[in-house]
XYZ file of C-alpha atoms in Angstrom:
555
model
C 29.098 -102.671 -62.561
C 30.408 -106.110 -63.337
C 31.989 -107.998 -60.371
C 35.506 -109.145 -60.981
C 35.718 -113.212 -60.103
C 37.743 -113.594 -56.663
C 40.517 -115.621 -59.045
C 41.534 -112.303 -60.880
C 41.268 -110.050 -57.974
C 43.189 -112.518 -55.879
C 46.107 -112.372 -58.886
C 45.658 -108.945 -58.835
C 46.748 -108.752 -55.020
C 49.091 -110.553 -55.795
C 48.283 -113.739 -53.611
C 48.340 -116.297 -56.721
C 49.664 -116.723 -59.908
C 47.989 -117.512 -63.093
C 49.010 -121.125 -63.046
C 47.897 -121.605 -59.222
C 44.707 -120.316 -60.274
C 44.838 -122.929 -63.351
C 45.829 -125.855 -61.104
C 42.453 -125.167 -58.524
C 40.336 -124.619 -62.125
C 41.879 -127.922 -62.666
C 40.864 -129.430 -58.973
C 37.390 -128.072 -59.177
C 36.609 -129.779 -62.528
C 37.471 -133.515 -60.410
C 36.226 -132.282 -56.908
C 33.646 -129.625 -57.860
C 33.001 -126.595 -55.449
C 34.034 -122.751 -54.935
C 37.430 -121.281 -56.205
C 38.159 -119.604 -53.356
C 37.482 -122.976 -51.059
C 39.713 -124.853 -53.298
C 42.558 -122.292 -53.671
C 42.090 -122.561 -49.913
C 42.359 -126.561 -49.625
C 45.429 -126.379 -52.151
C 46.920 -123.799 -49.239
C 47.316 -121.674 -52.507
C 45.896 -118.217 -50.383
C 44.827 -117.875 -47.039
C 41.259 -118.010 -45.890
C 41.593 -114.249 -44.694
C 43.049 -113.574 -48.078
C 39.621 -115.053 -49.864
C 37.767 -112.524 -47.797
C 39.795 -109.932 -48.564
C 38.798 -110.224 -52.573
C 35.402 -110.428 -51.669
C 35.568 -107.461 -49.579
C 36.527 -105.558 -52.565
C 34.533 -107.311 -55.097
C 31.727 -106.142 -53.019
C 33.045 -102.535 -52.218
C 33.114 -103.710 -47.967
C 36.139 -103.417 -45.918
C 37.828 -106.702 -44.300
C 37.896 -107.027 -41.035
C 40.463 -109.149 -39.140
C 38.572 -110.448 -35.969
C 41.814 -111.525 -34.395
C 42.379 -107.628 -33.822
C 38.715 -106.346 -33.357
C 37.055 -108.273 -31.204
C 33.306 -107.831 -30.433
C 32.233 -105.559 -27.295
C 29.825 -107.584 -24.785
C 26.629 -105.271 -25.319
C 26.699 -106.162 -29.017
C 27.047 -109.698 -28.378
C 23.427 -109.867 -26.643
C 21.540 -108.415 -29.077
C 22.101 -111.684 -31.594
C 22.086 -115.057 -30.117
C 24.594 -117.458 -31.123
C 22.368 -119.951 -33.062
C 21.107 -117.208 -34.953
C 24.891 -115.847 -35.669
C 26.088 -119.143 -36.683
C 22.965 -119.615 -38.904
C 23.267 -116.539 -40.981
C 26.976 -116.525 -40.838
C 27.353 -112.834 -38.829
C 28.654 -112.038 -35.698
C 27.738 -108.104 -33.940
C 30.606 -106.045 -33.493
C 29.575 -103.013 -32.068
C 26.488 -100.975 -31.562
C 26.849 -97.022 -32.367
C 23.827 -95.342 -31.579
C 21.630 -96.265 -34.317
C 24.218 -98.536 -36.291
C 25.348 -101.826 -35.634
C 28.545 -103.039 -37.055
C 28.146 -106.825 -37.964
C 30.777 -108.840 -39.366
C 29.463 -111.408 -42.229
C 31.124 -113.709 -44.306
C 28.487 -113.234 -47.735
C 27.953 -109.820 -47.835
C 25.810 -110.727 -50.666
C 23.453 -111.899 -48.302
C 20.834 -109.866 -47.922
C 18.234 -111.642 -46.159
C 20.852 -112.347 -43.712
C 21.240 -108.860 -43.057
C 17.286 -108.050 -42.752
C 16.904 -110.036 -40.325
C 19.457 -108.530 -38.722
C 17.917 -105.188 -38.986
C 14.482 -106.551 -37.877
C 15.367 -108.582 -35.080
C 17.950 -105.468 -33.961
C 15.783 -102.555 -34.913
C 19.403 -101.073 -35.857
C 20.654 -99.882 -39.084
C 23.415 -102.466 -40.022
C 26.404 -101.705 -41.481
C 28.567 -104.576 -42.841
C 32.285 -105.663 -42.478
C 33.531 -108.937 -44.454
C 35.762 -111.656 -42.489
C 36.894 -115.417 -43.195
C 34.371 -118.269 -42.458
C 37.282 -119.716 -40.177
C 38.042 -116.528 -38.045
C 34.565 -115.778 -37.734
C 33.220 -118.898 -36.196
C 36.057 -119.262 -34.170
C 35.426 -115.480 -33.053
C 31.615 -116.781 -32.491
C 31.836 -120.197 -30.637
C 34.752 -118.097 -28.320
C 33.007 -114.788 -27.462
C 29.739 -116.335 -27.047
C 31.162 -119.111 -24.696
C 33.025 -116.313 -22.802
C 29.554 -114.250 -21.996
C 28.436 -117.409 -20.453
C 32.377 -118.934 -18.659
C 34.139 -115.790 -17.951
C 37.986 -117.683 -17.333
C 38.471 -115.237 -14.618
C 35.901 -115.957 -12.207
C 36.267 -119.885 -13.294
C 39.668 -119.357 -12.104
C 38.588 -117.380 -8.989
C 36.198 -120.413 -8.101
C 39.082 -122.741 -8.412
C 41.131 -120.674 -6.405
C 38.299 -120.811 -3.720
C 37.854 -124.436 -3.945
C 41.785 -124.879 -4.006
C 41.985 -123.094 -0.308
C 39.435 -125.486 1.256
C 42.318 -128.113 -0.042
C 40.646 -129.541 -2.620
C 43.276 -128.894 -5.034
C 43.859 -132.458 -7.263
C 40.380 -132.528 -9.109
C 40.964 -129.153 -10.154
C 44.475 -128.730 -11.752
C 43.843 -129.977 -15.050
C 40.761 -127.805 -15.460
C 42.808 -124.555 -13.789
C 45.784 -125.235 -16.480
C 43.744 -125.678 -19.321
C 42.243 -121.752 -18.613
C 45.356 -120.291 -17.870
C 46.294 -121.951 -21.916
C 42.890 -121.163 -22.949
C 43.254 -117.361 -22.014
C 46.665 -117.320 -23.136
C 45.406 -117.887 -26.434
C 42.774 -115.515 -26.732
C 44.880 -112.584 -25.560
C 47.312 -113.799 -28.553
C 50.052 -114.638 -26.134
C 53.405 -115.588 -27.430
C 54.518 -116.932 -24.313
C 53.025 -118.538 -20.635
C 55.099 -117.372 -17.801
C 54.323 -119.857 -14.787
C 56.491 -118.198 -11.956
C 56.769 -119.387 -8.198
C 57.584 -116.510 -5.773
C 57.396 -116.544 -1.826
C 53.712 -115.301 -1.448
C 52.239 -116.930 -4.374
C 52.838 -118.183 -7.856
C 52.177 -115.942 -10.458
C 50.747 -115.936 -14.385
C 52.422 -113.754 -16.825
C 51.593 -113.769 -20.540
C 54.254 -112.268 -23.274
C 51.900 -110.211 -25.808
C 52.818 -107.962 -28.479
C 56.298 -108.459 -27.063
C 55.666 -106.932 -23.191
C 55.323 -109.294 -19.896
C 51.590 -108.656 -18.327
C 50.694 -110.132 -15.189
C 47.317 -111.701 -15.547
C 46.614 -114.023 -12.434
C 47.566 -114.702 -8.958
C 47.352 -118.215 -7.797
C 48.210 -119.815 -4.284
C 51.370 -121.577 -3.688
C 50.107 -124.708 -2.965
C 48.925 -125.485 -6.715
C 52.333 -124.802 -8.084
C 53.833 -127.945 -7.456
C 50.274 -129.783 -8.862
C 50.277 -127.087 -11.594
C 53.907 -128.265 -12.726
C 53.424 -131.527 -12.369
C 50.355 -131.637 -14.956
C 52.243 -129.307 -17.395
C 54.847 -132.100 -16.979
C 52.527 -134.825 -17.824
C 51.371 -133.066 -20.897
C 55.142 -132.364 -21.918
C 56.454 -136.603 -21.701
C 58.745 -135.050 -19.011
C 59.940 -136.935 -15.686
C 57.392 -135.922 -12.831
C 59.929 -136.639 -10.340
C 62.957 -134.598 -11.646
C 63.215 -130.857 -10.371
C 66.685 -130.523 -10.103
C 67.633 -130.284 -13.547
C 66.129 -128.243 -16.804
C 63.872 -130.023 -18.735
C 62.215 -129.450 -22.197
C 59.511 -130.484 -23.726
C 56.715 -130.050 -26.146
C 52.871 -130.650 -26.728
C 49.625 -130.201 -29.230
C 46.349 -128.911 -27.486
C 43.209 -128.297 -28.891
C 40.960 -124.994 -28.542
C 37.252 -124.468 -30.235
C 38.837 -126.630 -33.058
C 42.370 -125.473 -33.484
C 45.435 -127.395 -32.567
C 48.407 -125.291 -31.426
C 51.606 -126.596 -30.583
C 53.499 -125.775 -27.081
C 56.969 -125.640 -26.511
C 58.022 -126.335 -22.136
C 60.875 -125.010 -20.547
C 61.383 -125.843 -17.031
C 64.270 -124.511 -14.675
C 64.651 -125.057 -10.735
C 64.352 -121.483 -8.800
C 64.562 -120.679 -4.990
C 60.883 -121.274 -4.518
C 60.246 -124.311 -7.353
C 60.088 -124.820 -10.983
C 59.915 -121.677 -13.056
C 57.812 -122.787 -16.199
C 57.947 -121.174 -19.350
C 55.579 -122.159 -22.529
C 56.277 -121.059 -25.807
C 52.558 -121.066 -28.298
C 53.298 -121.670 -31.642
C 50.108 -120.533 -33.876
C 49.440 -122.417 -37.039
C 48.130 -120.065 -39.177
C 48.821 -119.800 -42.976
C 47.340 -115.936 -42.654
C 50.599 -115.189 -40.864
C 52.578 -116.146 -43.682
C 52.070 -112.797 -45.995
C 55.370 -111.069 -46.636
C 52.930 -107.985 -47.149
C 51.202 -108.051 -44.156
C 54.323 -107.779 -42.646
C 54.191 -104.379 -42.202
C 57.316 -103.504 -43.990
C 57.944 -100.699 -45.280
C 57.505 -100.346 -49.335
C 61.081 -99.813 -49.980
C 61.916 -102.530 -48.387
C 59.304 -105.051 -49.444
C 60.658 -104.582 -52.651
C 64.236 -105.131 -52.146
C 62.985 -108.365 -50.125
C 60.845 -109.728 -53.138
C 63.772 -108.575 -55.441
C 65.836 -110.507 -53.228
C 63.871 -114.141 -53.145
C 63.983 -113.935 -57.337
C 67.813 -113.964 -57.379
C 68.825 -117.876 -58.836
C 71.802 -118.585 -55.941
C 73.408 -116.684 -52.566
C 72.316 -116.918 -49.302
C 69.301 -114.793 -47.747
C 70.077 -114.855 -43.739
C 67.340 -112.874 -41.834
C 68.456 -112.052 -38.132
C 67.148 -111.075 -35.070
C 66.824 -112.191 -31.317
C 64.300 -114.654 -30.428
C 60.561 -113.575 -30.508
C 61.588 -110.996 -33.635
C 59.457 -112.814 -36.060
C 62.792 -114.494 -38.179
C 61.067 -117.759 -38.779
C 57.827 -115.868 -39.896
C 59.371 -113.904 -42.535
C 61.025 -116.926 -43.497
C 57.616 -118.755 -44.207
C 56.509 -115.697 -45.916
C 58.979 -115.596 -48.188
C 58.396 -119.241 -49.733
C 55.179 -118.693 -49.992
C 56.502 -115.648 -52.514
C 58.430 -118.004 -54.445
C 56.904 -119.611 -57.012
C 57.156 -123.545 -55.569
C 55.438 -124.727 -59.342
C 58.847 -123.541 -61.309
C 61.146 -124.078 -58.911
C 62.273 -127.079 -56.868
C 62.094 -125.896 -53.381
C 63.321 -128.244 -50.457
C 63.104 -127.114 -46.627
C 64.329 -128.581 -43.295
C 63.386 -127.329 -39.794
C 63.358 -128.048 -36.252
C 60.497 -128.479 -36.273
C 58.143 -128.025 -39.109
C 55.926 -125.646 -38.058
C 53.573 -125.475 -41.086
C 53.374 -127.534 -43.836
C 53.282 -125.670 -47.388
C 51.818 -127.359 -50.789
C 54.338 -128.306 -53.483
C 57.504 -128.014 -50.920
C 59.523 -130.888 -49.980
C 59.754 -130.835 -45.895
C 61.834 -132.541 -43.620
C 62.736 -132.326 -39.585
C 66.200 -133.017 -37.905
C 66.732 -135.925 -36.380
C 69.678 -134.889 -33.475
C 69.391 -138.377 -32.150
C 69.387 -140.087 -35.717
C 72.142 -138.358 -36.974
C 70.177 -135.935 -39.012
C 71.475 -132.509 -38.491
C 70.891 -129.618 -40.585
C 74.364 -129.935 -42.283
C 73.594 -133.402 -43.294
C 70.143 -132.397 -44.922
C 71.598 -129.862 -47.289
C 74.202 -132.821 -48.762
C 71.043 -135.140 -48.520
C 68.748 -131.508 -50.313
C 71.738 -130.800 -53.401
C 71.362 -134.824 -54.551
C 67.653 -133.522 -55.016
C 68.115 -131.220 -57.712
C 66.929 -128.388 -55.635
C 66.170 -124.701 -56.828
C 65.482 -123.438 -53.622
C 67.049 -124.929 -49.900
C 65.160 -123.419 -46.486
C 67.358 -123.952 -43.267
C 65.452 -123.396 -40.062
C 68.639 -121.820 -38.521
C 72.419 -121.998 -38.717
C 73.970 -123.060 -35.798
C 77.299 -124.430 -36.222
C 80.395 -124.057 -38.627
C 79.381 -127.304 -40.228
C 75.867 -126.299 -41.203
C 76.849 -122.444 -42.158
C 79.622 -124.513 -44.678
C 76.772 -126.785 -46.091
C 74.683 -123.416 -46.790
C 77.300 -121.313 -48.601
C 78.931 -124.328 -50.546
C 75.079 -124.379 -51.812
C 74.481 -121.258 -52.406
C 78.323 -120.553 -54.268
C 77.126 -123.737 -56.719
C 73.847 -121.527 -57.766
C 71.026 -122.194 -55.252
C 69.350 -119.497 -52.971
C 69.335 -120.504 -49.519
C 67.214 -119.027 -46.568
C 67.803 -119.024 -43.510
C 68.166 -117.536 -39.856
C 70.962 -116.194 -37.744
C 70.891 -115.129 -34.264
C 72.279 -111.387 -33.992
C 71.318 -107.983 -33.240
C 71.510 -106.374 -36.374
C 72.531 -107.027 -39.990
C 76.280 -106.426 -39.814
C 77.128 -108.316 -37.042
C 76.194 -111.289 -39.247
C 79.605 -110.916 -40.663
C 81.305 -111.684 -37.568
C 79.350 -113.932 -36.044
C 79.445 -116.154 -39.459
C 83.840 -115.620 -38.729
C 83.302 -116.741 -35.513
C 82.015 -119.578 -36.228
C 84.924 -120.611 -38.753
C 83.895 -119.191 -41.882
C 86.754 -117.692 -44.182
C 85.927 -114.535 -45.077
C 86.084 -114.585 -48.650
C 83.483 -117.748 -48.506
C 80.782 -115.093 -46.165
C 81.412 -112.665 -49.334
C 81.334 -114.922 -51.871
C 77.865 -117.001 -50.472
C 75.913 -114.125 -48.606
C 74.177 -111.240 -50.670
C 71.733 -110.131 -48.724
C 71.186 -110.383 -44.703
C 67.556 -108.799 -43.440
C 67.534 -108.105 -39.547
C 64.399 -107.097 -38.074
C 62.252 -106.556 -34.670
C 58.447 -106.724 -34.096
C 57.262 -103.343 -32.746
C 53.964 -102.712 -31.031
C 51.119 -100.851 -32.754
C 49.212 -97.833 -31.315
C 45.529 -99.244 -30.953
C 43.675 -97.610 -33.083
C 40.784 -97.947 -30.826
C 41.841 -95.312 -28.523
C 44.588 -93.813 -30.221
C 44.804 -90.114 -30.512
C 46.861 -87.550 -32.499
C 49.444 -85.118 -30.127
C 52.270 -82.856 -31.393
C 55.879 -84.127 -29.944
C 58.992 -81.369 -30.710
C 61.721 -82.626 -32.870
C 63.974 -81.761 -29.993
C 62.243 -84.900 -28.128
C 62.547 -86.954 -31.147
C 66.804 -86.448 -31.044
C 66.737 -86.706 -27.204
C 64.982 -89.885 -27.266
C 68.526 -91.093 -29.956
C 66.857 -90.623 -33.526
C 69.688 -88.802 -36.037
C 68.699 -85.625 -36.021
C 69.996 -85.243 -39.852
C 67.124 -88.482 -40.801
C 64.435 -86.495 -38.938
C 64.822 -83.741 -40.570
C 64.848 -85.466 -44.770
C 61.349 -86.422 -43.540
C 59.688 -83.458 -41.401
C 60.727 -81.009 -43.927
C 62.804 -79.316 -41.479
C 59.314 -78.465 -38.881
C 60.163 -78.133 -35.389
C 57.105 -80.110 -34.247
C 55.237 -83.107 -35.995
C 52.172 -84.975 -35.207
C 52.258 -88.518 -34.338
C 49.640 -91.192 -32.953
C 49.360 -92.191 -29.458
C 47.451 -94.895 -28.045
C 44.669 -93.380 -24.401
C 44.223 -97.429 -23.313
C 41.026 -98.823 -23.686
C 39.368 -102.339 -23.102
C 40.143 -103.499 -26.809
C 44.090 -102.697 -25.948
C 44.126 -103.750 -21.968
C 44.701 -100.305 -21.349
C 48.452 -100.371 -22.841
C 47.873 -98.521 -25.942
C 48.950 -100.496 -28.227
C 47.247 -103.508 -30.141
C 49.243 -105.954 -32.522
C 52.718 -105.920 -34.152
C 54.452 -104.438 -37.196
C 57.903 -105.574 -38.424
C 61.095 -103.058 -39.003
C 63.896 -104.233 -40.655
C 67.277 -103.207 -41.996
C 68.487 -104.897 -45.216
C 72.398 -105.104 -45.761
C 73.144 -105.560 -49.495
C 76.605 -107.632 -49.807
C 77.590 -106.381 -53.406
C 81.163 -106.048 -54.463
C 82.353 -103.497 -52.988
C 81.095 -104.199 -49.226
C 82.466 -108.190 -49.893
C 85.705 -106.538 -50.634
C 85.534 -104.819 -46.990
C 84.613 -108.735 -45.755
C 87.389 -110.193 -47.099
C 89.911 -107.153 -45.737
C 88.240 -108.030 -42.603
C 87.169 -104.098 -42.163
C 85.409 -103.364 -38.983
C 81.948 -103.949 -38.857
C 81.378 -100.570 -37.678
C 83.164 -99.225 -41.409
C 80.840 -101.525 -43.593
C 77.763 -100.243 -41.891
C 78.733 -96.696 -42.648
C 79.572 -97.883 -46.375
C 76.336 -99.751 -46.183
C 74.567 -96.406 -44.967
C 76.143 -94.640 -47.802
C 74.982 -96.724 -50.359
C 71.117 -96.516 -49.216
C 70.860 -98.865 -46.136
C 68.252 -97.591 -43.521
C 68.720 -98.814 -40.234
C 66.158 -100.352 -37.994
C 65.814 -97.613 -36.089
C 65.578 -95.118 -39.080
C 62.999 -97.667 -40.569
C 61.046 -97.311 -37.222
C 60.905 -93.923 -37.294
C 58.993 -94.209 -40.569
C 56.312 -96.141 -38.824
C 56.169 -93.097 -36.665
C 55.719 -90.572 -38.521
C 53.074 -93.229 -40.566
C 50.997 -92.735 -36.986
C 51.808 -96.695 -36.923
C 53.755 -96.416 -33.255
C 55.506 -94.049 -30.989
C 58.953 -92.783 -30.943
C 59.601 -94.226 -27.004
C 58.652 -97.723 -28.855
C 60.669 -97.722 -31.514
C 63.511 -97.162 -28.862
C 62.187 -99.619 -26.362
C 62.755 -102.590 -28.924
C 65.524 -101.176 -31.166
C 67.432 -99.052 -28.258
């Protein structure tokens, strides 16, 4: 059978368009090379979205390495000039079969060797050049520097009281682990016995590492250094930011310091740069509400507000959704604090608190532009939330973010703030809130029976349960044992749940009557609107998460 070329089946997933595809045909003519690599350069697709074309033009499935890492045992039976020679890395080794993850799966003398040097049967997974040398130059380096007994040795070093020489090495692991455990968040906290390291993944605090007091204050300091923030000030908050580098890939750091009864409690923020992120598919919502979003992002003017606390993925979706709009046809223009990731073909600027350059002012700078499209990072204050509806009321779509807990109380907040409400109903049509829920690893996770009785204990409406059970008294749902892939939790990556509040006429009549909140919802709910708990428990009964999780992040 014929292969279809990556360009089609890349327009086919819906990752490019047929004049993105004609504007890299156009680059490759001047610069020469692959398709794929140039779609890539232009920032067009992501690398991981290359490999997932070629996965299906050569009937392989895609693996993402960020979620399946390689087990040791596999690791030894390649070496790593051999992996990064043929382009492979071992996965796992099942009896007789070794999974191997390969960027060409074309590449058959690549995978004969393989097989001799092995003895194994292989069978192949496709993954992005990027992730998988990353994935190799990482795990091999690990088999050789395991960060917890290089930590342990500093630790052991640190109690003889040599502790100077050794803090910039000890707080470059604790970073470097941070990373590969795809930590959102470094938790640096000084107690009485001993200052502790907790890492935010998937949403949950894990303590990781133990470290003696003594360090903290040499631990802080260095943090400080890398920040540009005053050594010698402890008394008040300070924040800060930096770039590090690890195997090749700069990520940014956002410092928070605050004075506690036993020193500085420092908090890191890790901001990943990765264009892969940026898929409003990959998401994880769910198909009805994909839709409604990409239905949403085609609409000429009104604003699109996606909500949430912090940590619940708002600034991702926002990303996500430019890269759905078509930046060749229309004249999109974006300002952030800061800009996090730079996108082909959009016009991005940063606020400038000191120079005057506030959000507000950028959207009267952005409607001199002749702009299509405007992107707010957030809205903050009256000023900017005026800027963003008189925009969107003179026919442009704006996005932007909003901090609240679901996608009603949006309305208020924007009343609070001094909007009128006939100018929230007139500019707002369509406000997403969402959370990032944790996924049952699929490693370990197993299939048990739970009684709908639970299910309405636990708070789901028992009324929604029962539309999609077909009125059974028990259902099956996926749980995860704990293994080593998961860190015994049960539960490996994220999926998004949202709720998406539709502001047509009728509901902007409620706004401007200044109806309860409570009394739109219901209308809302009437006409359609699932609510982010009733959108979890699709993802439940999908095998996605459990019921107790859904609850834990939604309540």
């Amino acid at each position: 059978m014929e292969k279809k070329p990556i360009g089609q089946l890349l327009k086919e997933l819906g990752y490019v368009t047929e004049e993105q595809i004609h504007i890299a045909l156009e680059v490759k003519k001047i610069k020469g090379g692959l398709l794929g690599e140039i779609l890539v350069a232009l920032a067009f697709v992501s690398p991981i979205e290359v490999a997932e074309a070629i996965a299906i033009q050569a009937g392989k499935p895609f693996i993402d390495l960020a979620e399946y890492p390689p087990d040791k045992e596999a690791l030894g039976l390649i070496n790593k000039e051999l992996a990064l020679q043929l382009e492979i890395i071992p996965l796992k080794k099942r009896g007789d079969v070794l999974d191997i993850a390969m960027t060409n799966p074309y590449d058959i003398n690549a995978v004969d060797i393989v097989r001799r040097r092995t003895g194994l049967d292989i069978n192949i997974f496709v993954t992005d050049k990027e992730s998988l040398k990353k994935a190799i130059e990482i795990n091999y380096f690990l088999l050789e520097h395991p960060i917890e007994s290089e930590i342990e040795n500093i630790i052991q070093n640190v109690k003889k009281g040599n502790i100077t020489s050794y803090i910039p090495r000890l707080v470059n692991l604790i970073i470097d682990k941070a990373i590969i455990e795809r930590a959102t968040d470094i938790h640096i906290s000084p107690e009485n016995l001993a200052t502790h390291i907790f890492y935010r993944i998937d949403g949950i605090m894990r303590h990781f590492f133990s470290l003696p007091s003594s360090v903290h204050s040499a631990i802080a300091s260095r943090i400080k250094v890398l920040a540009g923030l005053d050594i010698a000030e402890q008394r008040l908050p300070q924040d800060g930011s930096f770039s590090y580098e690890f195997f090749n890939e700069e990520y940014d750091f956002r410092v928070s310091t605050v004075l506690t009864a036993y020193g500085e409690n420092i908090v890191l923020r890790i901001l990943y740069k990765n264009i892969s992120l940026f898929n409003l598919k990959k998401l994880g919502f769910e198909e009805y509400l994909y839709k409604k979003i990409e239905n949403a992002l085609e609409k000429p003017q009104g604003i699109f507000l996606v909500t949430g606390p912090t940590g619940s993925g708002k600034t991702t979706t926002l990303y996500a959704s430019l890269r759905r709009i078509n930046s060749l046809h229309r004249n999109i223009l974006a300002v952030e604090d800061p800009i996090e990731y730079k996108f082909p073909f959009i016009k991005q600027t940063q606020v400038n608190e000191k120079a005057g350059f506030t959000f507000a002012r950028a959207i009267k700078a952005f409607l001199r532009q002749d702009p299509d499209v405007i992107l707010v990072g957030e809205i903050r204050d009256k000023e900017t939330a005026e800027m963003a509806i008189r925009a969107s009321i003179t026919g442009h779509l704006v996005l932007s973010t909003l901090h609240t807990n679901d996608a009603v109380s949006a309305i208020p907040r924007l009343t609070d703030i001094g909007i009128k409400e006939y100018m929230v109903a007139a500019g707002v049509y369509r406000i997403l809130a969402q959370r990032l829920i944790r996924k049952v690893c699929n490693f370990c996770k197993e299939e048990i029976q739970i009684p709908i009785k639970k299910l309405i204990e636990l708070g789901f409406d028992r009324e929604f349960i029962q539309q999609h059970t077909e009125g059974k008294d028990h259902i099956k749902i996926n749980r995860g044992k704990g293994c080593d892939y998961c860190n015994n939790t049960g539960f490996l990556g994220r999926v998004a749940i949202g709720e998406l509040l539709v502001i047509d006429d009728e509901i902007g009549d409620m706004i401007i009557r200044k109806e309860p909140p409570l009394s739109i919802l219901y209308k809302a709910k009437n006409k359609g609107m699932l609510t982010l708990k009733e959108d979890g428990f699709l993802k439940v009964i999908k095998g996605l998460t459990t019921p107790e999780e859904v609850i834990r992040v939604v309540g």
